[in-house]
Structure formats: structure tokens, C-alpha cells
Amino acid sequence: MPGDQNLVLGIDIGTTSVKVCLVVAGKTVSAAGEGEAAAAPDGHGDRGVVLARQAKDTAADIRTSTPNGHEQNVPKILSTLHNCISRLPRDLLRQVRHIGLSGQMHGVVLWQQAAGQRLSLEELMQPDCPVPMSPLYTWQDSRCSPAFLAELPAPVAGSVVHSGYGCATLFWLAKNRPEELERFTHAATVQDLVTALLCGLDRPAMSVQTAASWGYCEAATAAWETDKLAEAGFPVRLLPTIVHSEQSVGTLADTWEGIPAGTSVGSALGDFQCSVLGTLHGARDAVLNISTSAQIAFVLPEGFRPDTADASSGLSPAVLYFPYFEGRYLAVAASINGGNALATFIRMLQQWTLDLGFHVPQSTLWEKAVALGLAVGEEAQAGLATVSPTLLGERHDPSMRAVVSNLEPSNVGLGAVFRALCKGVVSNLHNMMPRDVFVKHGVQRIVGGGSALVRNQLLQAEVAAAYKMPVHFTQSGDAAVGAALAASFQHPDLRRSP
């Protein structure tokens, strides 16, 4: 491509994969290459064309002896990141002017780093990494029981702390494995570890978006509740520095993968916020994502503060408030049960066929279940069973379990049951964020994405039926693209290409 360009490298370090992309600043973005344009928090703004992208599964999950624990191998994640970026065009990497990152929220990794010591990505990605480092305790970690969480101090108004949140995990380690904490000097998310290594930071820097996902962060002032934490025996010394989400944390200390030293590096952002940024088409849109889990969200009015929210907002206690961009907040209904509930049903069917002496591939079961569900007529739909798909509980009520009711001989066919399950996944979200809330806040359309939603016409039909408003389904919403788009906030010179 002739001439130098203002390019942004977008990185998303997700729960199961790493995604990277190269974006031209200041143009219209489209995940499909044409036609769709994402919008800034107010529904307007410049965007960037995606020139190249790569993605790779990390296969980083490791077995843990801790009941209900969920851990990942950090060197594998870093090696996957290297693998993805090394496959991007070298001539384009040399034109990168800013690096934007996002990643799985809530998780925490700990490592040891002496004052003045320089660590490198190349060093930490080795299987026999010599640097003392913990596994990544992910957002899916549920070692913190409701009884344990009940003993923790209450966070600032408008904030919550659940199992899998960084501060909750550190509290658990402080109580159950204090000797392990003594081995480490720093704690952060894995994406914050990456920015610290790239910029040669003595102490990791964490965006407000991510800090709020750990708990005990006053988002409005970008500060930890250190006094409250210290009084409760929390290892405050491990906490990273909080920076604003629109802030760069430094520049590349050395040339990296062909990207010049001195390139600006943004603070790592929440993957959900970046997915929303990459999906929003206008100020009156809500964003729905159903992949492994499920979320639905919209941007709250300018000036909204979680600590002053009251019943007049119409939002239920299940709704969370995520810091977004330019001082705005997202109202988010986040369900742990999304595509994973459907996948569990398909795995159950497959196991039943194995028990009966047959083997049916999961791909065949998916195809048949969706086709049979779509074939259920309108009259039969009125008599479906009622399915509450909360197999894994919910953050606001971990005791919830899946319930099936209203079963009768006429609705136990595979198509009817699978359609009822899809309806239950959407109804569960609708209970947390009903249509009336959207009407109250001026939302006029839903933009839906996520692997489970875009592949499943049944889910799409149930979304339209539940919310009774226009729904646009899109393949966009890639958090890596959103991280690149966020560079326009972190690096104003990238808002328009020359």
C-alpha cells in the first residue's frame, strides 16, 4: 500500500483466544469491509478501516486443585499473542503509531519484579519462564463462596464484588495462601502485564474500566478504596496504578515485532466496553452480545453517576454500571448463562446418544436442533415449556439453578424443547433489562452480535419477539477492533488521517 499511514494495532486478550488487527485511523470501519459504521459514545465520530487481522485460541486452561477454581497458563497466552502479531504484514507493522489493548475483565495475575528490573515479553512467554509468576485467575473463577464474599467490606455505592473479580481473588489468597502472596510484588490483569512489559514500567498501570471490574475502585475519581481495603487485611501493596481510560500509559521501550520504539501504548481497556464501541451504530442503540455468556447494554446519559442512581432510573439491582469513555457509563445486564447453556444441552444430547450406543457429531446435533426449533409453528410456540437456563447461577444470585416447568406430552419434542431453551436464554436477559427500560431511556434499536447469536436464527427470533423493536444482527463487535478505535480517545492525533 503506497505511502505511510496512521495505523493502530488493536489487541484483545480474551478468555479463549487472542485477536489482533491493524486499523487505519480516521476512516469508516466495517468488520465486513464495507457498509457498516460504528459510532463514538455520542453516536458520532471518526473510525478506521481494518487492513489485516489474526486470531488464535490460547488453549491456556490448566487443571487446578482448588475447588471451583479457574486458572490459565500466562506464558501460553503471551506466546499466542506473539504468534498472532508475527503473522501480520511486516510492512504495515512498521507504520503503527499507537497500540490499543483490551482483554478479559476481572482476572488477576501476580509476578515478581525488583525495583529497576526490566522484564520482557520474550522472557515471560517461555514455558520455563524464570520469573516467579502465578497463573491467571480468570473471571470464571468461583472459589469465593457467597459466605466468603459476605465477610468482605462493602464497596463504594454503585459498585459490586463477585467471585472472579480481581480484588475478591486477592482477598481469598490473602486469607488462604498468604505465603504465596509474599512471593510477588505486582498484580494486574494479563493485558496490563503486557502494557507494563512493552513500556518497561516499574509498576503496572490499569485503566479505570478494568479497575472497576476488580471492585473497590471509585471510578469517578480513578482511585482504589485503599483505606477500606487495608483495614480488612487486603495486600494493598500489590495494586496497580489507576489511569484514565483515555490515557496512554507510555511508549514502546524497544522495537517490538517490527513496531518502532517510541510508539504510543494505550491503557488496556475492558473487552466488553471495546466490543460495545465496535458495535454501536448510534446514540439510540443498545448492544446485545450472546457468545459464551450474554450481555445487553446501552450508554447512559452524560452526567450519570452510579453512586447517585435511584429508583427513577428504572434499572434493576441486577444491572451493573461499567465505566465507558469520556466520563460516560454503560448500563449492563450481564448473564453468566448464554451460549454455554445451549452448548451444555447439545453435549447432553450427544452423551445420551453415546449411552444408547450411537455417535452423533455435535455439529449435526446443532443443525438438527435449530432446524427443528424453527419448524415449530406459532400455535405450538404458545404452549412451549418454560425454561430458566441459569445452570451456573448469576452474579447477582449465585444460588440460581436451571428450572424447566410446564412440560406436557405435546411439547417434549427436540425442536420444542430447544426453542424453549433459546427463549429462556433471552427471557433471562429480558428479566434483567426489560424493554420498558429501553423505552424510558430512549433506546430505539438493538444491535446484536456474538458467536452464539449470529449463528442461531432461533435466538434472533426470540430477541425480536421479547423486545418488540428493530434488531440488527452483525458480525462486528470485535474487541480488538474496538481497542483500536479507542485509540482516538487515547491519542487525539489519530482521530483523522492526513
Short mmCIF file of N, CA and C in Angstrom, two decimals, residues 92-222:
data_model
loop_
_atom_site.label_atom_id
_atom_site.label_comp_id
_atom_site.label_asym_id
_atom_site.label_seq_id
_atom_site.Cartn_x
_atom_site.Cartn_y
_atom_site.Cartn_z
N LEU A 92 3.26 -3.24 7.27
CA LEU A 92 2.22 -2.48 7.96
C LEU A 92 2.57 -2.27 9.43
N LEU A 93 3.17 -3.26 10.06
CA LEU A 93 3.56 -3.10 11.46
C LEU A 93 4.51 -1.93 11.64
N ARG A 94 5.35 -1.67 10.65
CA ARG A 94 6.30 -0.54 10.75
C ARG A 94 5.58 0.80 10.73
N GLN A 95 4.30 0.82 10.31
CA GLN A 95 3.55 2.07 10.23
C GLN A 95 2.62 2.29 11.42
N VAL A 96 2.70 1.42 12.44
CA VAL A 96 1.86 1.55 13.62
C VAL A 96 2.30 2.75 14.46
N ARG A 97 1.33 3.62 14.79
CA ARG A 97 1.62 4.80 15.62
C ARG A 97 1.05 4.68 17.03
N HIS A 98 0.18 3.71 17.25
CA HIS A 98 -0.42 3.54 18.57
C HIS A 98 -0.84 2.09 18.73
N ILE A 99 -0.73 1.59 19.96
CA ILE A 99 -1.17 0.23 20.27
C ILE A 99 -2.31 0.33 21.27
N GLY A 100 -3.47 -0.24 20.90
CA GLY A 100 -4.62 -0.27 21.80
C GLY A 100 -4.90 -1.68 22.25
N LEU A 101 -5.14 -1.87 23.53
CA LEU A 101 -5.35 -3.21 24.07
C LEU A 101 -6.67 -3.31 24.82
N SER A 102 -7.24 -4.51 24.80
CA SER A 102 -8.35 -4.85 25.68
C SER A 102 -8.13 -6.29 26.11
N GLY A 103 -8.95 -6.74 27.05
CA GLY A 103 -8.78 -8.12 27.50
C GLY A 103 -9.86 -8.54 28.45
N GLN A 104 -9.83 -9.83 28.80
CA GLN A 104 -10.81 -10.38 29.71
C GLN A 104 -10.77 -9.61 31.03
N MET A 105 -11.93 -9.17 31.45
CA MET A 105 -12.02 -8.34 32.65
C MET A 105 -12.04 -9.21 33.90
N HIS A 106 -11.77 -8.60 35.02
CA HIS A 106 -11.88 -9.19 36.36
C HIS A 106 -10.67 -10.04 36.77
N GLY A 107 -10.00 -10.73 35.83
CA GLY A 107 -8.95 -11.67 36.19
C GLY A 107 -7.71 -11.00 36.77
N VAL A 108 -6.84 -11.83 37.39
CA VAL A 108 -5.64 -11.30 38.04
C VAL A 108 -4.48 -12.28 37.90
N VAL A 109 -3.30 -11.73 37.58
CA VAL A 109 -2.05 -12.49 37.58
C VAL A 109 -1.05 -11.73 38.46
N LEU A 110 -0.21 -12.47 39.17
CA LEU A 110 0.79 -11.87 40.06
C LEU A 110 2.18 -12.26 39.58
N TRP A 111 3.15 -11.36 39.77
CA TRP A 111 4.52 -11.67 39.39
C TRP A 111 5.49 -10.90 40.27
N GLN A 112 6.76 -11.30 40.18
CA GLN A 112 7.82 -10.67 40.97
C GLN A 112 8.70 -9.83 40.06
N GLN A 113 8.94 -8.60 40.49
CA GLN A 113 9.78 -7.69 39.71
C GLN A 113 10.47 -6.74 40.67
N ALA A 114 11.78 -6.82 40.74
CA ALA A 114 12.54 -5.97 41.64
C ALA A 114 12.55 -4.54 41.11
N ALA A 115 12.77 -3.59 42.01
CA ALA A 115 12.84 -2.18 41.63
C ALA A 115 13.92 -1.99 40.57
N GLY A 116 13.56 -1.34 39.47
CA GLY A 116 14.52 -1.08 38.40
C GLY A 116 14.74 -2.26 37.46
N GLN A 117 14.14 -3.40 37.73
CA GLN A 117 14.33 -4.58 36.89
C GLN A 117 13.49 -4.47 35.62
N ARG A 118 14.07 -4.81 34.48
CA ARG A 118 13.35 -4.82 33.21
C ARG A 118 12.98 -6.25 32.85
N LEU A 119 11.72 -6.48 32.64
CA LEU A 119 11.25 -7.78 32.17
C LEU A 119 10.80 -7.64 30.73
N SER A 120 10.80 -8.74 29.99
CA SER A 120 10.40 -8.68 28.58
C SER A 120 9.35 -9.74 28.29
N LEU A 121 8.57 -9.49 27.25
CA LEU A 121 7.58 -10.46 26.81
C LEU A 121 8.26 -11.76 26.38
N GLU A 122 9.38 -11.63 25.68
CA GLU A 122 10.10 -12.82 25.22
C GLU A 122 10.51 -13.71 26.39
N GLU A 123 10.89 -13.09 27.49
CA GLU A 123 11.31 -13.84 28.68
C GLU A 123 10.12 -14.54 29.33
N LEU A 124 9.00 -13.84 29.45
CA LEU A 124 7.86 -14.40 30.18
C LEU A 124 7.04 -15.38 29.35
N MET A 125 7.23 -15.40 28.02
CA MET A 125 6.45 -16.34 27.22
C MET A 125 7.09 -17.73 27.16
N GLN A 126 8.28 -17.88 27.72
CA GLN A 126 8.94 -19.17 27.69
C GLN A 126 8.27 -20.16 28.65
N PRO A 127 8.10 -21.44 28.23
CA PRO A 127 7.50 -22.44 29.11
C PRO A 127 8.23 -22.59 30.44
N ASP A 128 9.56 -22.40 30.41
CA ASP A 128 10.36 -22.49 31.64
C ASP A 128 10.72 -21.10 32.14
N CYS A 129 9.74 -20.19 32.10
CA CYS A 129 9.94 -18.79 32.50
C CYS A 129 10.61 -18.71 33.87
N PRO A 130 11.76 -18.00 33.96
CA PRO A 130 12.48 -17.92 35.22
C PRO A 130 11.89 -16.92 36.22
N VAL A 131 10.94 -16.10 35.76
CA VAL A 131 10.37 -15.07 36.62
C VAL A 131 9.24 -15.68 37.46
N PRO A 132 9.28 -15.53 38.79
CA PRO A 132 8.17 -16.03 39.61
C PRO A 132 6.85 -15.37 39.18
N MET A 133 5.89 -16.20 38.80
CA MET A 133 4.63 -15.68 38.27
C MET A 133 3.52 -16.68 38.57
N SER A 134 2.37 -16.15 38.96
CA SER A 134 1.21 -17.01 39.26
C SER A 134 0.49 -17.37 37.97
N PRO A 135 -0.44 -18.32 38.03
CA PRO A 135 -1.34 -18.48 36.90
C PRO A 135 -2.27 -17.27 36.83
N LEU A 136 -2.98 -17.15 35.74
CA LEU A 136 -4.03 -16.14 35.63
C LEU A 136 -5.29 -16.71 36.27
N TYR A 137 -5.77 -16.06 37.33
CA TYR A 137 -7.05 -16.43 37.94
C TYR A 137 -8.12 -15.67 37.17
N THR A 138 -8.96 -16.38 36.40
CA THR A 138 -9.84 -15.70 35.45
C THR A 138 -11.16 -15.27 36.09
N TRP A 139 -11.95 -14.57 35.29
CA TRP A 139 -13.28 -14.11 35.72
C TRP A 139 -14.21 -15.29 36.00
N GLN A 140 -13.89 -16.47 35.46
CA GLN A 140 -14.73 -17.64 35.68
C GLN A 140 -14.43 -18.35 36.99
N ASP A 141 -13.43 -17.88 37.70
CA ASP A 141 -13.05 -18.49 38.98
C ASP A 141 -14.15 -18.24 40.01
N SER A 142 -14.62 -19.30 40.64
CA SER A 142 -15.70 -19.15 41.61
C SER A 142 -15.33 -19.75 42.97
N ARG A 143 -14.05 -19.62 43.31
CA ARG A 143 -13.58 -20.14 44.60
C ARG A 143 -14.13 -19.33 45.78
N CYS A 144 -14.51 -18.09 45.53
CA CYS A 144 -15.04 -17.26 46.61
C CYS A 144 -16.52 -17.57 46.81
N SER A 145 -16.84 -18.24 47.89
CA SER A 145 -18.22 -18.62 48.16
C SER A 145 -19.04 -17.40 48.57
N PRO A 146 -20.38 -17.50 48.50
CA PRO A 146 -21.21 -16.39 48.98
C PRO A 146 -20.91 -16.03 50.42
N ALA A 147 -20.62 -17.04 51.26
CA ALA A 147 -20.30 -16.76 52.67
C ALA A 147 -19.01 -15.96 52.78
N PHE A 148 -18.00 -16.33 51.96
CA PHE A 148 -16.73 -15.59 51.97
C PHE A 148 -16.95 -14.15 51.53
N LEU A 149 -17.70 -13.97 50.43
CA LEU A 149 -17.93 -12.62 49.90
C LEU A 149 -18.71 -11.76 50.89
N ALA A 150 -19.60 -12.40 51.66
CA ALA A 150 -20.41 -11.65 52.63
C ALA A 150 -19.56 -11.05 53.74
N GLU A 151 -18.37 -11.63 53.98
CA GLU A 151 -17.49 -11.13 55.03
C GLU A 151 -16.61 -9.97 54.57
N LEU A 152 -16.58 -9.70 53.27
CA LEU A 152 -15.75 -8.63 52.75
C LEU A 152 -16.42 -7.28 52.97
N PRO A 153 -15.63 -6.21 53.07
CA PRO A 153 -16.23 -4.89 53.23
C PRO A 153 -17.06 -4.52 52.01
N ALA A 154 -18.10 -3.73 52.22
CA ALA A 154 -18.95 -3.30 51.11
C ALA A 154 -18.20 -2.29 50.24
N PRO A 155 -18.22 -2.45 48.91
CA PRO A 155 -17.55 -1.47 48.04
C PRO A 155 -18.34 -0.19 47.94
N VAL A 156 -17.78 0.79 47.26
CA VAL A 156 -18.42 2.09 47.09
C VAL A 156 -19.80 1.90 46.44
N ALA A 157 -20.71 2.80 46.74
CA ALA A 157 -22.07 2.73 46.19
C ALA A 157 -22.03 2.67 44.67
N GLY A 158 -22.84 1.78 44.11
CA GLY A 158 -22.88 1.62 42.67
C GLY A 158 -21.90 0.58 42.16
N SER A 159 -21.09 0.01 43.06
CA SER A 159 -20.10 -0.99 42.69
C SER A 159 -20.46 -2.32 43.35
N VAL A 160 -19.93 -3.42 42.80
CA VAL A 160 -20.17 -4.75 43.34
C VAL A 160 -18.86 -5.53 43.32
N VAL A 161 -18.82 -6.60 44.10
CA VAL A 161 -17.67 -7.52 44.09
C VAL A 161 -18.20 -8.94 44.06
N HIS A 162 -17.81 -9.70 43.03
CA HIS A 162 -18.24 -11.08 42.90
C HIS A 162 -17.01 -11.98 42.83
N SER A 163 -17.23 -13.28 42.96
CA SER A 163 -16.14 -14.22 42.77
C SER A 163 -15.62 -14.09 41.34
N GLY A 164 -14.30 -14.17 41.18
CA GLY A 164 -13.69 -13.95 39.88
C GLY A 164 -13.20 -12.53 39.69
N TYR A 165 -13.68 -11.59 40.51
CA TYR A 165 -13.17 -10.22 40.46
C TYR A 165 -11.78 -10.18 41.11
N GLY A 166 -10.88 -9.39 40.53
CA GLY A 166 -9.50 -9.37 40.99
C GLY A 166 -9.34 -9.16 42.48
N CYS A 167 -10.05 -8.20 43.05
CA CYS A 167 -9.89 -7.91 44.48
C CYS A 167 -10.44 -9.05 45.33
N ALA A 168 -11.52 -9.69 44.88
CA ALA A 168 -12.06 -10.83 45.63
C ALA A 168 -11.05 -11.98 45.64
N THR A 169 -10.42 -12.25 44.50
CA THR A 169 -9.42 -13.31 44.42
C THR A 169 -8.23 -13.00 45.31
N LEU A 170 -7.77 -11.75 45.31
CA LEU A 170 -6.64 -11.38 46.17
C LEU A 170 -7.01 -11.48 47.64
N PHE A 171 -8.24 -11.13 48.01
CA PHE A 171 -8.70 -11.32 49.39
C PHE A 171 -8.64 -12.81 49.75
N TRP A 172 -9.08 -13.68 48.84
CA TRP A 172 -9.08 -15.12 49.09
C TRP A 172 -7.66 -15.63 49.28
N LEU A 173 -6.75 -15.19 48.42
CA LEU A 173 -5.36 -15.61 48.55
C LEU A 173 -4.75 -15.11 49.86
N ALA A 174 -5.09 -13.87 50.24
CA ALA A 174 -4.56 -13.31 51.49
C ALA A 174 -5.01 -14.13 52.69
N LYS A 175 -6.21 -14.67 52.63
CA LYS A 175 -6.75 -15.43 53.75
C LYS A 175 -6.31 -16.89 53.72
N ASN A 176 -6.22 -17.47 52.54
CA ASN A 176 -5.98 -18.91 52.42
C ASN A 176 -4.56 -19.28 52.02
N ARG A 177 -3.84 -18.39 51.35
CA ARG A 177 -2.48 -18.68 50.91
C ARG A 177 -1.58 -17.46 51.06
N PRO A 178 -1.48 -16.92 52.27
CA PRO A 178 -0.70 -15.70 52.46
C PRO A 178 0.76 -15.85 52.07
N GLU A 179 1.30 -17.06 52.26
CA GLU A 179 2.72 -17.28 51.91
C GLU A 179 2.94 -17.17 50.41
N GLU A 180 1.91 -17.49 49.61
CA GLU A 180 2.03 -17.37 48.17
C GLU A 180 2.11 -15.91 47.75
N LEU A 181 1.31 -15.06 48.39
CA LEU A 181 1.33 -13.64 48.06
C LEU A 181 2.69 -13.01 48.34
N GLU A 182 3.40 -13.52 49.35
CA GLU A 182 4.70 -12.95 49.71
C GLU A 182 5.72 -13.11 48.61
N ARG A 183 5.48 -14.03 47.67
CA ARG A 183 6.43 -14.27 46.59
C ARG A 183 6.37 -13.17 45.53
N PHE A 184 5.29 -12.38 45.54
CA PHE A 184 5.05 -11.47 44.42
C PHE A 184 5.08 -10.00 44.84
N THR A 185 5.36 -9.16 43.83
CA THR A 185 5.44 -7.72 44.08
C THR A 185 4.38 -6.94 43.32
N HIS A 186 3.77 -7.55 42.31
CA HIS A 186 2.82 -6.86 41.46
C HIS A 186 1.62 -7.75 41.15
N ALA A 187 0.47 -7.10 40.88
CA ALA A 187 -0.73 -7.81 40.45
C ALA A 187 -1.46 -6.93 39.43
N ALA A 188 -2.04 -7.57 38.44
CA ALA A 188 -2.77 -6.84 37.41
C ALA A 188 -3.51 -7.87 36.55
N THR A 189 -4.22 -7.38 35.52
CA THR A 189 -4.77 -8.30 34.53
C THR A 189 -3.65 -8.69 33.58
N VAL A 190 -3.87 -9.72 32.77
CA VAL A 190 -2.82 -10.15 31.85
C VAL A 190 -2.55 -9.08 30.80
N GLN A 191 -3.58 -8.32 30.39
CA GLN A 191 -3.34 -7.26 29.41
C GLN A 191 -2.57 -6.09 30.02
N ASP A 192 -2.76 -5.85 31.32
CA ASP A 192 -1.96 -4.82 31.98
C ASP A 192 -0.51 -5.27 32.13
N LEU A 193 -0.31 -6.56 32.34
CA LEU A 193 1.05 -7.11 32.36
C LEU A 193 1.73 -6.84 31.02
N VAL A 194 1.00 -7.02 29.93
CA VAL A 194 1.58 -6.79 28.60
C VAL A 194 1.98 -5.33 28.43
N THR A 195 1.11 -4.38 28.81
CA THR A 195 1.48 -2.96 28.65
C THR A 195 2.68 -2.60 29.52
N ALA A 196 2.76 -3.17 30.73
CA ALA A 196 3.90 -2.90 31.61
C ALA A 196 5.19 -3.41 30.98
N LEU A 197 5.14 -4.59 30.36
CA LEU A 197 6.33 -5.15 29.74
C LEU A 197 6.73 -4.34 28.51
N LEU A 198 5.77 -3.97 27.69
CA LEU A 198 6.07 -3.21 26.47
C LEU A 198 6.69 -1.86 26.78
N CYS A 199 6.20 -1.21 27.83
CA CYS A 199 6.65 0.15 28.15
C CYS A 199 7.78 0.18 29.19
N GLY A 200 8.14 -0.98 29.73
CA GLY A 200 9.20 -1.02 30.74
C GLY A 200 8.80 -0.34 32.03
N LEU A 201 7.53 -0.49 32.44
CA LEU A 201 7.04 0.17 33.65
C LEU A 201 7.52 -0.54 34.90
N ASP A 202 7.85 0.24 35.94
CA ASP A 202 8.20 -0.34 37.23
C ASP A 202 6.95 -0.84 37.96
N ARG A 203 5.82 -0.21 37.67
CA ARG A 203 4.56 -0.60 38.30
C ARG A 203 3.48 -0.60 37.23
N PRO A 204 2.69 -1.66 37.11
CA PRO A 204 1.67 -1.70 36.06
C PRO A 204 0.64 -0.60 36.21
N ALA A 205 0.10 -0.15 35.09
CA ALA A 205 -0.96 0.86 35.08
C ALA A 205 -2.24 0.21 34.59
N MET A 206 -3.35 0.47 35.26
CA MET A 206 -4.63 -0.16 34.95
C MET A 206 -5.67 0.92 34.66
N SER A 207 -6.42 0.76 33.56
CA SER A 207 -7.45 1.73 33.22
C SER A 207 -8.59 1.69 34.23
N VAL A 208 -9.33 2.78 34.31
CA VAL A 208 -10.50 2.84 35.18
C VAL A 208 -11.49 1.74 34.82
N GLN A 209 -11.65 1.49 33.51
CA GLN A 209 -12.58 0.44 33.10
C GLN A 209 -12.25 -0.90 33.75
N THR A 210 -10.97 -1.26 33.72
CA THR A 210 -10.57 -2.55 34.28
C THR A 210 -10.57 -2.52 35.80
N ALA A 211 -10.10 -1.42 36.38
CA ALA A 211 -10.07 -1.32 37.85
C ALA A 211 -11.47 -1.47 38.42
N ALA A 212 -12.47 -0.88 37.76
CA ALA A 212 -13.84 -1.01 38.24
C ALA A 212 -14.30 -2.46 38.19
N SER A 213 -13.77 -3.23 37.25
CA SER A 213 -14.15 -4.64 37.14
C SER A 213 -13.48 -5.50 38.22
N TRP A 214 -12.51 -4.96 38.92
CA TRP A 214 -11.88 -5.66 40.05
C TRP A 214 -12.66 -5.44 41.34
N GLY A 215 -13.42 -4.35 41.42
CA GLY A 215 -14.09 -3.98 42.66
C GLY A 215 -13.22 -3.04 43.48
N TYR A 216 -13.86 -2.30 44.39
CA TYR A 216 -13.17 -1.38 45.31
C TYR A 216 -12.42 -0.27 44.57
N CYS A 217 -13.00 0.18 43.46
CA CYS A 217 -12.44 1.30 42.71
C CYS A 217 -13.52 2.37 42.60
N GLU A 218 -13.18 3.60 42.98
CA GLU A 218 -14.08 4.74 42.78
C GLU A 218 -13.82 5.28 41.38
N ALA A 219 -14.66 4.88 40.44
CA ALA A 219 -14.41 5.20 39.04
C ALA A 219 -14.38 6.70 38.78
N ALA A 220 -15.22 7.45 39.48
CA ALA A 220 -15.31 8.89 39.23
C ALA A 220 -14.01 9.60 39.58
N THR A 221 -13.28 9.09 40.57
CA THR A 221 -12.03 9.71 40.99
C THR A 221 -10.81 8.90 40.58
N ALA A 222 -11.01 7.78 39.93
CA ALA A 222 -9.92 6.90 39.48
C ALA A 222 -9.00 6.53 40.65
#
